[in-house]
Amino acid sequence: MELEWAAKGFAAAGAEPRLEVLLDLVRAGPQGLTVGEIQERLNIPASTLAHHLRFLNSASLIDQEKDGRTVINRARFDYIEDLAKFLLKECCAESELLYKETA
């Protein structure tokens, strides 16, 4: 299940426009950005941006919070950090085994 979870997160961030949106939200920090702010910063048409935000939200890479008529988008730093840890958890494991075998 862990592999499936990670694949879903990486797939969501795997398109260049979605990665741009995600990076913009990471740069914005915990206060997040409105849809309009993201659209202005990245010059993405509203309908296209809505599609990318839905995709990122469904993969749990971002949270969305309604504040009246405004939607605030925030990066899920915990989830993004877990994805990075997933990639690195076995970093160099085989090279360490090889080193022990030849020593």
mmCIF file of C-alpha atoms in Angstrom:
data_model
loop_
_atom_site.group_PDB
_atom_site.id
_atom_site.type_symbol
_atom_site.label_atom_id
_atom_site.label_comp_id
_atom_site.label_asym_id
_atom_site.label_seq_id
_atom_site.Cartn_x
_atom_site.Cartn_y
_atom_site.Cartn_z
ATOM 1 C CA MET A 1 0.000 0.000 0.000
ATOM 2 C CA GLU A 2 2.887 2.375 0.706
ATOM 3 C CA LEU A 3 4.088 2.106 -2.902
ATOM 4 C CA GLU A 4 0.575 2.841 -4.199
ATOM 5 C CA TRP A 5 0.308 5.877 -1.893
ATOM 6 C CA ALA A 6 3.657 7.257 -3.070
ATOM 7 C CA ALA A 7 2.868 6.607 -6.734
ATOM 8 C CA LYS A 8 -0.357 8.611 -6.423
ATOM 9 C CA GLY A 9 1.493 11.577 -4.917
ATOM 10 C CA PHE A 10 4.281 11.522 -7.479
ATOM 11 C CA ALA A 11 1.807 11.120 -10.346
ATOM 12 C CA ALA A 12 -0.110 14.186 -9.181
ATOM 13 C CA ALA A 13 3.065 16.272 -9.084
ATOM 14 C CA GLY A 14 4.374 14.681 -12.271
ATOM 15 C CA ALA A 15 2.980 17.193 -14.744
ATOM 16 C CA GLU A 16 4.928 20.408 -15.207
ATOM 17 C CA PRO A 17 1.986 22.782 -14.578
ATOM 18 C CA ARG A 18 0.965 20.932 -11.401
ATOM 19 C CA LEU A 19 4.534 20.922 -10.180
ATOM 20 C CA GLU A 20 4.685 24.688 -10.799
ATOM 21 C CA VAL A 21 1.507 25.183 -8.776
ATOM 22 C CA LEU A 22 2.808 22.977 -5.971
ATOM 23 C CA LEU A 23 6.166 24.765 -5.863
ATOM 24 C CA ASP A 24 4.374 28.118 -5.784
ATOM 25 C CA LEU A 25 2.323 26.947 -2.808
ATOM 26 C CA VAL A 26 5.443 25.643 -1.053
ATOM 27 C CA ARG A 27 7.107 29.044 -1.559
ATOM 28 C CA ALA A 28 4.018 30.793 -0.193
ATOM 29 C CA GLY A 29 4.318 28.909 3.077
ATOM 30 C CA PRO A 30 1.581 27.896 5.503
ATOM 31 C CA GLN A 31 -0.659 30.903 4.774
ATOM 32 C CA GLY A 32 -1.209 29.563 1.238
ATOM 33 C CA LEU A 33 -2.565 31.370 -1.790
ATOM 34 C CA THR A 34 -5.957 32.048 -3.265
ATOM 35 C CA VAL A 35 -6.846 30.671 -6.670
ATOM 36 C CA GLY A 36 -6.605 34.199 -8.063
ATOM 37 C CA GLU A 37 -3.124 34.700 -6.629
ATOM 38 C CA ILE A 38 -1.881 31.447 -8.153
ATOM 39 C CA GLN A 39 -3.474 32.323 -11.471
ATOM 40 C CA GLU A 40 -1.837 35.764 -11.453
ATOM 41 C CA ARG A 41 1.591 34.427 -10.469
ATOM 42 C CA LEU A 42 1.665 31.578 -12.987
ATOM 43 C CA ASN A 43 -0.510 33.020 -15.738
ATOM 44 C CA ILE A 44 -2.640 29.867 -15.983
ATOM 45 C CA PRO A 45 -6.213 30.059 -17.326
ATOM 46 C CA ALA A 46 -8.814 29.659 -14.560
ATOM 47 C CA SER A 47 -10.326 26.428 -15.917
ATOM 48 C CA THR A 48 -6.905 24.829 -16.351
ATOM 49 C CA LEU A 49 -5.806 25.903 -12.874
ATOM 50 C CA ALA A 50 -9.002 24.495 -11.355
ATOM 51 C CA HIS A 51 -8.231 21.134 -12.985
ATOM 52 C CA HIS A 52 -4.673 21.092 -11.615
ATOM 53 C CA LEU A 53 -5.791 22.122 -8.136
ATOM 54 C CA ARG A 54 -8.410 19.337 -8.071
ATOM 55 C CA PHE A 55 -5.757 16.835 -9.111
ATOM 56 C CA LEU A 56 -3.315 18.005 -6.404
ATOM 57 C CA ASN A 57 -6.059 18.059 -3.782
ATOM 58 C CA SER A 58 -7.287 14.560 -4.635
ATOM 59 C CA ALA A 59 -3.716 13.284 -4.173
ATOM 60 C CA SER A 60 -3.495 15.054 -0.763
ATOM 61 C CA LEU A 61 -0.600 17.262 -1.879
ATOM 62 C CA ILE A 62 -2.614 20.381 -1.064
ATOM 63 C CA ASP A 63 -5.484 21.386 1.187
ATOM 64 C CA GLN A 64 -8.207 23.776 0.141
ATOM 65 C CA GLU A 65 -10.209 25.888 2.558
ATOM 66 C CA LYS A 66 -13.205 28.013 1.658
ATOM 67 C CA ASP A 67 -13.278 31.459 3.218
ATOM 68 C CA GLY A 68 -16.485 33.051 2.005
ATOM 69 C CA ARG A 69 -16.210 33.127 -1.782
ATOM 70 C CA THR A 70 -12.443 32.680 -1.682
ATOM 71 C CA VAL A 71 -10.613 29.353 -1.727
ATOM 72 C CA ILE A 72 -7.253 29.248 0.070
ATOM 73 C CA ASN A 73 -4.841 26.599 -1.203
ATOM 74 C CA ARG A 74 -2.037 25.326 1.014
ATOM 75 C CA ALA A 75 0.740 22.834 0.405
ATOM 76 C CA ARG A 76 0.562 19.753 2.623
ATOM 77 C CA PHE A 77 4.115 19.978 3.909
ATOM 78 C CA ASP A 78 3.759 16.803 5.989
ATOM 79 C CA TYR A 79 2.737 14.749 2.974
ATOM 80 C CA ILE A 80 5.391 16.276 0.714
ATOM 81 C CA GLU A 81 8.031 15.535 3.347
ATOM 82 C CA ASP A 82 6.783 11.934 3.622
ATOM 83 C CA LEU A 83 7.134 11.537 -0.161
ATOM 84 C CA ALA A 84 10.725 12.785 -0.001
ATOM 85 C CA LYS A 85 11.466 10.382 2.864
ATOM 86 C CA PHE A 86 9.930 7.550 0.847
ATOM 87 C CA LEU A 87 12.361 8.209 -2.000
ATOM 88 C CA LEU A 88 15.355 8.414 0.307
ATOM 89 C CA LYS A 89 14.584 5.701 2.863
ATOM 90 C CA GLU A 90 16.779 3.132 1.143
ATOM 91 C CA CYS A 91 19.372 5.547 -0.117
ATOM 92 C CA CYS A 92 22.666 3.808 -0.761
ATOM 93 C CA ALA A 93 21.501 0.572 0.922
ATOM 94 C CA GLU A 94 23.033 -1.577 -1.807
ATOM 95 C CA SER A 95 26.321 0.294 -1.858
ATOM 96 C CA GLU A 96 26.654 -0.256 1.904
ATOM 97 C CA LEU A 97 26.060 -4.000 1.420
ATOM 98 C CA LEU A 98 28.647 -4.100 -1.334
ATOM 99 C CA TYR A 99 31.122 -2.275 0.898
ATOM 100 C CA LYS A 100 30.569 -4.753 3.770
ATOM 101 C CA GLU A 101 30.980 -7.746 1.415
ATOM 102 C CA THR A 102 34.293 -6.512 0.020
ATOM 103 C CA ALA A 103 35.759 -5.398 3.350
#
